[in-house]
Short mmCIF file of C-alpha atoms and ligand atoms in Angstrom, two decimals:
data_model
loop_
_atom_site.label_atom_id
_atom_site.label_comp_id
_atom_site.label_asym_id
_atom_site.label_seq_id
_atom_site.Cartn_x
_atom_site.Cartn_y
_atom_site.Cartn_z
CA UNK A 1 0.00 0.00 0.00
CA UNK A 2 0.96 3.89 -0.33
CA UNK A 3 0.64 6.28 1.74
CA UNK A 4 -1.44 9.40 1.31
CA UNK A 5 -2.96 8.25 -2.27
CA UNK A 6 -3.74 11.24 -4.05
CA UNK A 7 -3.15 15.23 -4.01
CA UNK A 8 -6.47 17.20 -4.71
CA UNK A 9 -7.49 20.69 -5.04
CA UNK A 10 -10.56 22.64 -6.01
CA UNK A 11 -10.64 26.11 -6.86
CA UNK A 12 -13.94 28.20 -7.31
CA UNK A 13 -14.18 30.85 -9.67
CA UNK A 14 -17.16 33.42 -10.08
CA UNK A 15 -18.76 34.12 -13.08
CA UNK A 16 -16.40 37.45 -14.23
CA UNK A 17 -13.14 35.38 -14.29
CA UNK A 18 -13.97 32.80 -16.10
CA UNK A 19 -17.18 32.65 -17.37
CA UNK A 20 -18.53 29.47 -18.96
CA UNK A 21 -21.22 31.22 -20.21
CA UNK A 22 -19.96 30.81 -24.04
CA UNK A 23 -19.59 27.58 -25.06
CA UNK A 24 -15.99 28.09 -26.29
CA UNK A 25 -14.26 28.21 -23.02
CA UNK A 26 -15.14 24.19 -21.92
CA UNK A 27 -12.96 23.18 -25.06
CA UNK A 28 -10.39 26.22 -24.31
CA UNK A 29 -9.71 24.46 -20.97
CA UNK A 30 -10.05 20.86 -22.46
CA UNK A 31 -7.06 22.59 -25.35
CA UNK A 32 -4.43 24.34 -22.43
CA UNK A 33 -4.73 20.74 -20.73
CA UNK A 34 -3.61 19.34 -23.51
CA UNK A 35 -1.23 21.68 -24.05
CA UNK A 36 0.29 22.00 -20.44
CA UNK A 37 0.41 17.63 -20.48
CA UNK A 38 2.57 17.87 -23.88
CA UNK A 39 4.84 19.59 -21.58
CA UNK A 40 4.49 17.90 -18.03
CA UNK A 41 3.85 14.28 -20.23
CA UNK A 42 4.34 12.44 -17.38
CA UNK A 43 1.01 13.17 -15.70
CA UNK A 44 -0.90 11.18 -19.17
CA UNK A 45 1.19 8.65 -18.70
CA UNK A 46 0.50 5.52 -17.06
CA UNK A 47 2.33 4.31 -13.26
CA UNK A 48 3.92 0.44 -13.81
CA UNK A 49 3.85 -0.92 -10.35
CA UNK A 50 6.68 -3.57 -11.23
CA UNK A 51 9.16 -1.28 -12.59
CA UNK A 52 7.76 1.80 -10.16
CA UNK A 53 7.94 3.80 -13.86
CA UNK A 54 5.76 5.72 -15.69
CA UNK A 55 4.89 4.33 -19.26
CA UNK A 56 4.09 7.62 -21.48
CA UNK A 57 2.42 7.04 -24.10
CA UNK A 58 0.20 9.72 -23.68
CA UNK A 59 -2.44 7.66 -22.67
CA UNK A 60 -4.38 11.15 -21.59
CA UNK A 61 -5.98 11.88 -17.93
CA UNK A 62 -9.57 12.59 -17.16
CA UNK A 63 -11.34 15.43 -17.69
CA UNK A 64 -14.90 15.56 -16.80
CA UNK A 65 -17.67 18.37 -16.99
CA UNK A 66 -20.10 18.72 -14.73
CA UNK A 67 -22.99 20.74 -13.78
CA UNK A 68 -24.76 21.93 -10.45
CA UNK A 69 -28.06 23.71 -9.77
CA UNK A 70 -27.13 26.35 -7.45
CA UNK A 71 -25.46 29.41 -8.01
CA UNK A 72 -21.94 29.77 -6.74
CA UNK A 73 -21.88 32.77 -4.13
CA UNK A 74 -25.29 29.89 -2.64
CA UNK A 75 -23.00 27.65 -2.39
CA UNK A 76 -20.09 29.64 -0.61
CA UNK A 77 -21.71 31.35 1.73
CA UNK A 78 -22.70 28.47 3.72
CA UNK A 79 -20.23 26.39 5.90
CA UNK A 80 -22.38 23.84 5.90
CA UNK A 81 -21.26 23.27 2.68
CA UNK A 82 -17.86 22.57 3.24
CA UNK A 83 -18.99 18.78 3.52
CA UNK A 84 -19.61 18.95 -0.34
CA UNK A 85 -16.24 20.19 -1.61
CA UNK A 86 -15.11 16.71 -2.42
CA UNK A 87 -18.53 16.30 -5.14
CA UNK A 88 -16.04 19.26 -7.31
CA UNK A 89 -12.73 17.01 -7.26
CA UNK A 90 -12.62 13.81 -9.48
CA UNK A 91 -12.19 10.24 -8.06
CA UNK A 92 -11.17 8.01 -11.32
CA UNK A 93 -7.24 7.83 -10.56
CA UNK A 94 -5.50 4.79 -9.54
CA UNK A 95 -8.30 3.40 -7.78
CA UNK A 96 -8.02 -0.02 -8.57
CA UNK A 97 -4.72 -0.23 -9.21
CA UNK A 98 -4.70 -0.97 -12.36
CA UNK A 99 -2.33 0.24 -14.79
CA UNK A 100 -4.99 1.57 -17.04
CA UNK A 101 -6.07 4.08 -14.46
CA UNK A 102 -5.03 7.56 -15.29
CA UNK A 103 -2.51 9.36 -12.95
CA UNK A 104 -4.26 12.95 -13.14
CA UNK A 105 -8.15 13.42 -13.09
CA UNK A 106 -9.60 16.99 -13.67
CA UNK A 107 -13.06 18.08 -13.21
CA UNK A 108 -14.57 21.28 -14.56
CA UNK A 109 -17.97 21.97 -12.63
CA UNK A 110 -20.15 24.95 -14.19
CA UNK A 111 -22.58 26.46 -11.65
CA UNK A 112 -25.46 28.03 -13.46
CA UNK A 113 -24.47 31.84 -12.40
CA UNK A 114 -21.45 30.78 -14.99
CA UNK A 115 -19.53 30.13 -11.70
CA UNK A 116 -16.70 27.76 -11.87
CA UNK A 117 -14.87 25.10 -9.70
CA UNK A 118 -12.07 23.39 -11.12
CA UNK A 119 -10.97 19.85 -9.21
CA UNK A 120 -7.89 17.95 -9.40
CA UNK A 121 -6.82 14.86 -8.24
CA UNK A 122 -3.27 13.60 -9.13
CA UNK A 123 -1.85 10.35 -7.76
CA UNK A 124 1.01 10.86 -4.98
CA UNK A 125 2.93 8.51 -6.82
CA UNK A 126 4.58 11.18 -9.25
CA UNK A 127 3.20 14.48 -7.66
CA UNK A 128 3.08 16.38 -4.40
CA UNK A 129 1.66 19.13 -3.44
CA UNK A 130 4.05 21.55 -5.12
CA UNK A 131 4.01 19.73 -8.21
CA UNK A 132 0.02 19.73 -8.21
CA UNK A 133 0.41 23.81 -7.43
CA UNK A 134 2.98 23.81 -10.51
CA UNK A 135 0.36 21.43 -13.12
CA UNK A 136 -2.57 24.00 -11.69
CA UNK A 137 -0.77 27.33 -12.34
CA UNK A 138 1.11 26.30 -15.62
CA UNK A 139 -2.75 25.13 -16.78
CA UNK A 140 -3.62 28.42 -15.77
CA UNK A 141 -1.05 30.31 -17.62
CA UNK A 142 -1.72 28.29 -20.63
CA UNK A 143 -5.29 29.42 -20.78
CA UNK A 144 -5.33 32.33 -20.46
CA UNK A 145 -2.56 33.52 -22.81
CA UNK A 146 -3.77 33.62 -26.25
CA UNK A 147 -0.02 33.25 -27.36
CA UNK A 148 1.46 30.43 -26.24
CA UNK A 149 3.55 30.84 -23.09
CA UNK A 150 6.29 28.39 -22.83
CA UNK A 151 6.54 26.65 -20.04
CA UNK A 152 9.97 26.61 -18.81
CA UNK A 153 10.66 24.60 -15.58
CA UNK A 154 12.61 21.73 -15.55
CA UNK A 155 9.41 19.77 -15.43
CA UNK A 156 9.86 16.03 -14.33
CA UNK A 157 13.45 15.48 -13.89
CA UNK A 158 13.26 14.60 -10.11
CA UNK A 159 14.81 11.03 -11.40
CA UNK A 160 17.86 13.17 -12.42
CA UNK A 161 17.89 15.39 -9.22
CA UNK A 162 17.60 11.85 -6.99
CA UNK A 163 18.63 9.14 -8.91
CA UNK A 164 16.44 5.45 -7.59
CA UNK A 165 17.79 4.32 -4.73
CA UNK A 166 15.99 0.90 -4.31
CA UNK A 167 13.12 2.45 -1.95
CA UNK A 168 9.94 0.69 -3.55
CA UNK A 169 7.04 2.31 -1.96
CA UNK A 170 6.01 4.09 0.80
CA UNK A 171 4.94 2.50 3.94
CA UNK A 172 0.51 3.52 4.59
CA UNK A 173 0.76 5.85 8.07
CA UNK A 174 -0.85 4.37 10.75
CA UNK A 175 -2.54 5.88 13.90
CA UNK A 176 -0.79 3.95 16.33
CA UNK A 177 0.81 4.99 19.53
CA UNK A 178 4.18 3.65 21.01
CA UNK A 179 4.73 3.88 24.54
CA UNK A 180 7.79 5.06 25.38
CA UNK A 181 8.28 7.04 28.55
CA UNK A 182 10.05 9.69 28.09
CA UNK A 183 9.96 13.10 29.96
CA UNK A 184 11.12 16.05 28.26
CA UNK A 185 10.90 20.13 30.03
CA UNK A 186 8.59 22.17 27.70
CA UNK A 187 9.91 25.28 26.54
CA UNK A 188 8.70 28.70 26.37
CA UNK A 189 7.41 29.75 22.65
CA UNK A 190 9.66 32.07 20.74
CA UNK A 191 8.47 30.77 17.50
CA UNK A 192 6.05 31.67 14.59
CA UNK A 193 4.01 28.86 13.74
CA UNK A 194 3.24 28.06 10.18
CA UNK A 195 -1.00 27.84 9.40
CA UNK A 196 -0.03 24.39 9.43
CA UNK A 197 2.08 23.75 12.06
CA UNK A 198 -0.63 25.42 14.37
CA UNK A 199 -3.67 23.41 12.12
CA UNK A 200 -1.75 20.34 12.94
CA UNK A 201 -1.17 20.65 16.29
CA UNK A 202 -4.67 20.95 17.19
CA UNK A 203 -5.58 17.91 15.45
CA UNK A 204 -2.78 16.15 16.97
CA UNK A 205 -3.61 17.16 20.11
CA UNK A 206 -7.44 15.66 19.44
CA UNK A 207 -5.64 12.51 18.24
CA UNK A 208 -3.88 12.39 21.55
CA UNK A 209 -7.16 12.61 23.29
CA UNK A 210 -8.28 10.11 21.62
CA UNK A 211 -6.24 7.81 22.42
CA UNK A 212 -6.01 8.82 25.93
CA UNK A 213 -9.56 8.25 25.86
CA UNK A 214 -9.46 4.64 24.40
CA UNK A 215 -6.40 3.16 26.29
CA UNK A 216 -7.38 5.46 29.58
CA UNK A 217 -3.62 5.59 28.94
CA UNK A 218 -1.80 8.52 28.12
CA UNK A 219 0.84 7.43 25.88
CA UNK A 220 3.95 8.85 23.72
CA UNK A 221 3.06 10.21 20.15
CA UNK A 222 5.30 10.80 16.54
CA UNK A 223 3.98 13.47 14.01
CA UNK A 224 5.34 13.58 10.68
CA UNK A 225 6.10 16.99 8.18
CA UNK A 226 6.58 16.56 4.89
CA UNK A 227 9.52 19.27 4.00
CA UNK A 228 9.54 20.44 0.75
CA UNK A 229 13.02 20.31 -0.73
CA UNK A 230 12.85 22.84 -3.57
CA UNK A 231 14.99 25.86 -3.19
CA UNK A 232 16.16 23.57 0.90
CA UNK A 233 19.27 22.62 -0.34
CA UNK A 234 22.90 23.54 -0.55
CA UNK A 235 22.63 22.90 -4.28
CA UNK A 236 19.63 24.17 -6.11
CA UNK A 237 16.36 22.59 -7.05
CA UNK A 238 13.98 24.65 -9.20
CA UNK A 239 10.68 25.84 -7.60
CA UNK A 240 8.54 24.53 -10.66
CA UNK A 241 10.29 20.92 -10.16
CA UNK A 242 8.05 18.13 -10.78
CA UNK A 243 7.77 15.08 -8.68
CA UNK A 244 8.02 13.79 -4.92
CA UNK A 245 10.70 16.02 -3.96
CA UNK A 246 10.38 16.16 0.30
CA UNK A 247 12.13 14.68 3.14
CA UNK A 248 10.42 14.15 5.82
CA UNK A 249 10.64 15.64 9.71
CA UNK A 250 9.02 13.45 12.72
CA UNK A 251 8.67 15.00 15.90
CA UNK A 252 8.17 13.68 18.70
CA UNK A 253 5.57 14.28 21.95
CA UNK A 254 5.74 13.47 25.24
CA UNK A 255 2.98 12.93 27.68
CA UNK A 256 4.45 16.32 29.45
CA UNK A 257 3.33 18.24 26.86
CA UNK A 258 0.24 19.32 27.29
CA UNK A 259 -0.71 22.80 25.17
CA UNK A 260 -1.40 23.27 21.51
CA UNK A 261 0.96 25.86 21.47
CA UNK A 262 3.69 23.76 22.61
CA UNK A 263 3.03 21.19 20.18
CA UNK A 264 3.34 23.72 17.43
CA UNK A 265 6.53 24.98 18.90
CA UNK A 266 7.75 21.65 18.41
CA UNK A 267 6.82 21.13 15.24
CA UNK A 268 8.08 24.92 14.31
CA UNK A 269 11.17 23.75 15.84
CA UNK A 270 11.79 20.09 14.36
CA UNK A 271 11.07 21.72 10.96
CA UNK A 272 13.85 24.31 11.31
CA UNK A 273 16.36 21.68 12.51
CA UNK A 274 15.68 19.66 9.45
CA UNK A 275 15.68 22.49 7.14
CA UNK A 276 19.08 23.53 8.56
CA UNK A 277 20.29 19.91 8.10
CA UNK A 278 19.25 20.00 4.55
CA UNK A 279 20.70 23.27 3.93
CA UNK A 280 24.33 21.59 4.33
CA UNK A 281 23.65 18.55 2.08
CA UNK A 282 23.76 18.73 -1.76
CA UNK A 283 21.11 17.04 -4.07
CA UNK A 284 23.45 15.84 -6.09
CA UNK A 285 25.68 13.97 -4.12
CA UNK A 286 25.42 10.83 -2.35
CA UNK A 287 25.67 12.18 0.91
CA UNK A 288 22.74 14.80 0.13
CA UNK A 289 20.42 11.76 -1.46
CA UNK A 290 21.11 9.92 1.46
CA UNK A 291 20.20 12.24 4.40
CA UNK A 292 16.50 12.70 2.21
CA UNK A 293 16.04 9.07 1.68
CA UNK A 294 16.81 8.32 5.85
CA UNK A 295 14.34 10.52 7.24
CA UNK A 296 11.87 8.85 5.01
CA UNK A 297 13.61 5.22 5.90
CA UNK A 298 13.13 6.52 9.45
CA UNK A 299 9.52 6.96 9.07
CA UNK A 300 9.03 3.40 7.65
CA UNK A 301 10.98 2.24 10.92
CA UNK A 302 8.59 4.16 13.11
CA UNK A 303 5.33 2.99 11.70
CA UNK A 304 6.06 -0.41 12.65
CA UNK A 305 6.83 0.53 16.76
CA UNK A 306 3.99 2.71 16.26
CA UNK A 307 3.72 6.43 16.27
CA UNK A 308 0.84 8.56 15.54
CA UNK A 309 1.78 9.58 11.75
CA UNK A 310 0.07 12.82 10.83
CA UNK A 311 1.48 14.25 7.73
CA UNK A 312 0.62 17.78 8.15
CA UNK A 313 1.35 19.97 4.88
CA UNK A 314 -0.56 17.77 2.97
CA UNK A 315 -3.42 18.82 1.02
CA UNK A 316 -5.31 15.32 1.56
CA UNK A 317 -8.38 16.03 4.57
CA UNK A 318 -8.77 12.95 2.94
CA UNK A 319 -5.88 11.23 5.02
CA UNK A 320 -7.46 12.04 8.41
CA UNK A 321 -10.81 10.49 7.41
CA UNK A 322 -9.64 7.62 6.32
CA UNK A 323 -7.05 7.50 8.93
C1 NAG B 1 -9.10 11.19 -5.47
O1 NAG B 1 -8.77 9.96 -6.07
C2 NAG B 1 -8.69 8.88 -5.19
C3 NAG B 1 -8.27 7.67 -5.96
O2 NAG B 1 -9.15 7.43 -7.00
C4 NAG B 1 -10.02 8.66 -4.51
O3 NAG B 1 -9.91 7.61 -3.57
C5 NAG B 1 -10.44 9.93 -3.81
O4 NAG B 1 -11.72 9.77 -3.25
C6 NAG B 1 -10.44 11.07 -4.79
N1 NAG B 1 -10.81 12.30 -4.10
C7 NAG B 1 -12.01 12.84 -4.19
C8 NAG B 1 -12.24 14.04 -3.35
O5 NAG B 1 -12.87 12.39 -4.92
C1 NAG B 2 16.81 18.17 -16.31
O1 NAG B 2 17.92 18.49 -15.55
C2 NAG B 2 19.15 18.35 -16.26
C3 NAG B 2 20.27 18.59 -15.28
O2 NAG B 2 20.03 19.73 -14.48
C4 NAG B 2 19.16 19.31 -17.45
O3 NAG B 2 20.34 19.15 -18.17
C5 NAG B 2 17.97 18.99 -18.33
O4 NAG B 2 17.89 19.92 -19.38
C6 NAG B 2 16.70 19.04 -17.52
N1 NAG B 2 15.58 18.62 -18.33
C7 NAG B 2 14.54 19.41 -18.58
C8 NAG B 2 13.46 18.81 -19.38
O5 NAG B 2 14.47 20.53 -18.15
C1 NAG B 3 7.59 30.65 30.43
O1 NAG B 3 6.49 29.83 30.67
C2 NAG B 3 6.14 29.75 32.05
C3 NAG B 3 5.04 28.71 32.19
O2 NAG B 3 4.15 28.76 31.10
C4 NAG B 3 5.73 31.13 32.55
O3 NAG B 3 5.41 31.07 33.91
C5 NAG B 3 6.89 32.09 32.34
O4 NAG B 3 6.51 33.38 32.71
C6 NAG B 3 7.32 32.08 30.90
N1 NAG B 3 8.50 32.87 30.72
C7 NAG B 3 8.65 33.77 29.76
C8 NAG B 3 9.93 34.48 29.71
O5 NAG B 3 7.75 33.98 28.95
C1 NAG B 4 20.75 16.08 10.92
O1 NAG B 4 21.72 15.28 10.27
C2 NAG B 4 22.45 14.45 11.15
C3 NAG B 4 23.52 13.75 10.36
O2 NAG B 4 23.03 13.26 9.14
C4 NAG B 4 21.51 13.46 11.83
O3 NAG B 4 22.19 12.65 12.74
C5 NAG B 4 20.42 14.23 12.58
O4 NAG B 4 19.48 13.34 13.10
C6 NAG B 4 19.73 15.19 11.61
N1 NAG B 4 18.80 15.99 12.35
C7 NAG B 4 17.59 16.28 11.89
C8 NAG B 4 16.74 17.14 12.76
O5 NAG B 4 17.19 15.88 10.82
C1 NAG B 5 15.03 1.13 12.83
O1 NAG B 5 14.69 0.71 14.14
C2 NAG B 5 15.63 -0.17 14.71
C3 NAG B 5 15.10 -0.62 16.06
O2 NAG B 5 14.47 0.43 16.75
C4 NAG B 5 17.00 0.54 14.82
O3 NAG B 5 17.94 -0.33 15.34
C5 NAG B 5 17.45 1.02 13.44
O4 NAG B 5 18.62 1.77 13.52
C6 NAG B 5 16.36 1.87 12.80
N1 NAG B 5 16.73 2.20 11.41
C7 NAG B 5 16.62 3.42 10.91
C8 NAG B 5 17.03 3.58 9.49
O5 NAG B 5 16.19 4.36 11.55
#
């Protein structure tokens, strides 16, 4: 099994931006697509679990046009609503594993003020969440230039920047707990918390509860950060690389700490050592590629004794429903 399946986005538009109101602009999308995949090829290719390659031969990715019966601004205004958001991104990728499934699924959703949501939902196999941000923007770009714009980033060349290393897959995160005692002095906050780091802390603290609640037990806990590497280390990677191109950064919590806030320091504070540890190691060396690959080796090590595993900085909501 992987671990945190897909990447997905929506993004609502209202009627001025982008109007669908002509019938023109569906196939104007469904044309910068194209265009944008001649260029990122990867993404219509197909994943071959044996060889953990892509095949492209532009098999193409889903696009799908749909239609609601509300107006847009109806549909915002309510938070109700929030419950919905997954009915704008597309499902059809790599859910049966077979290698037939497409590795990117788009969905174009027209509400009838001319309102628009666009969904995406990439497999985490080839993209993360910076490539999805690089595929979205680049689509963008490409639709709304009338002269082509050239996209210019290095696309998907991650398998240059880290050459295979015999890691096959990803381990599937588990909510588990281990139960090490181990007492730690908290620390008073000097730090600025990322959205994140403060987003995940709360939930991390709920998971904690949780668990207190059904062990009556209050027991050690592991979080895990993805860290994006682009622009990290000592040598450069481009922003608009494509590909899985983090490390990752676990912290640890002890049954001591008590306060959101000091669970976001920590995390605020693990990321910073890592970054500063990446900082000193080069992509394209050995020693670099190895210090990446450990911290996700680590994580595979973890899972097994059984720490909670919360990536945070993930885009998948997904991940803590399914747990
Ligand atoms: C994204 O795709 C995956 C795999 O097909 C699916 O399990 C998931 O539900 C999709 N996300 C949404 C919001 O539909
Ligand atoms: C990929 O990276 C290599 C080395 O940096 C570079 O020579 C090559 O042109 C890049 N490929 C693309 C498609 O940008
Ligand atoms: C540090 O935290 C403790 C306990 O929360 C508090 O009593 C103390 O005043 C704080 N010190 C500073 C310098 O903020
Ligand atoms: C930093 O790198 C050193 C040496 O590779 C390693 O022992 C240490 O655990 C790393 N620290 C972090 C926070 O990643
Ligand atoms: C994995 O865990 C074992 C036992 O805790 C430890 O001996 C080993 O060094 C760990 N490996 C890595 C790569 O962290």
């Amino acid at each position: 099994m992987s671990w945190l399946l897909t990447m997905m986005l929506a993004l609502f538009y209202s009627s001025p931006l982008i109007a669908i109101t002509t019938p023109t602009r569906l196939p104007q999308l469904e044309k910068s697509l194209g265009k944008i995949l001649t260029r990122l090829y990867p993404l219509a290719g197909r994943y071959v679990e044996e060889t953990h390659s892509v095949d492209c031969k532009d098999q193409g990715v889903e696009f799908i046009h749909a239609k609601v019966n509300i107006k847009l601004q109806d549909f915002l205004v309510s938070e109700e609503n929030v419950k919905f958001i997954d009915e704008f991104i597309p499902s059809k990728i790599g859910v049966t594993r077979q290698q037939s499934d497409p590795l990117l699924a788009t969905q174009v959703t027209t509400f009838i003020c001319g309102g628009v949501a666009i969904g995406v939902n990439a497999t985490h196999k080839i993209v993360d969440a910076s490539t999805l941000c690089t595929f979205v923007s680049e689509w963008a770009v490409t639709n709304r230039e009338e002269n082509e714009i050239e996209f210019k980033g290095p696309g998907f060349n991650s398998s240059i920047l880290f050459p295979g290393r015999g890691l096959s897959s990803m381990p599937c995160p588990v909510w588990e707990c281990n139960i090490k005692d181990e007492s730690k002095g908290t620390t008073n906050s000097t730090n600025q918390w990322s959205k994140v780091q403060l987003v995940s802390a709360i939930i991390w603290k709920t998971f904690m509860g949780i668990d207190l609640a059904k062990h009556n037990l209050q027991r050690d806990s592991k979080l895990v950060q993805a860290v994006n590497l682009r622009g990290k280390m000592a040598s450069l990677i481009p922003k608009t690389s494509c590909g899985n191109l983090f490390g990752l950064c676990t912290t640890e919590c002890t049954t001591t700490l008590e306060r959101t806030e000091e669970l976001a320091d920590r995390l605020s504070d693990s990321v910073k050592k890592t970054v500063t540890n990446y900082s000193k190691g080069r992509h394209d060396c050995e020693e670099g590629q190895v210090m990446v690959l450990d911290s996700i080796i680590s994580m595979t090590n973890i899972s097994r004794g059984g720490p909670i595993l919360v990536p945070p900085g993930s885009p998948d909501p997904q991940y803590l429903k399914k747990k």
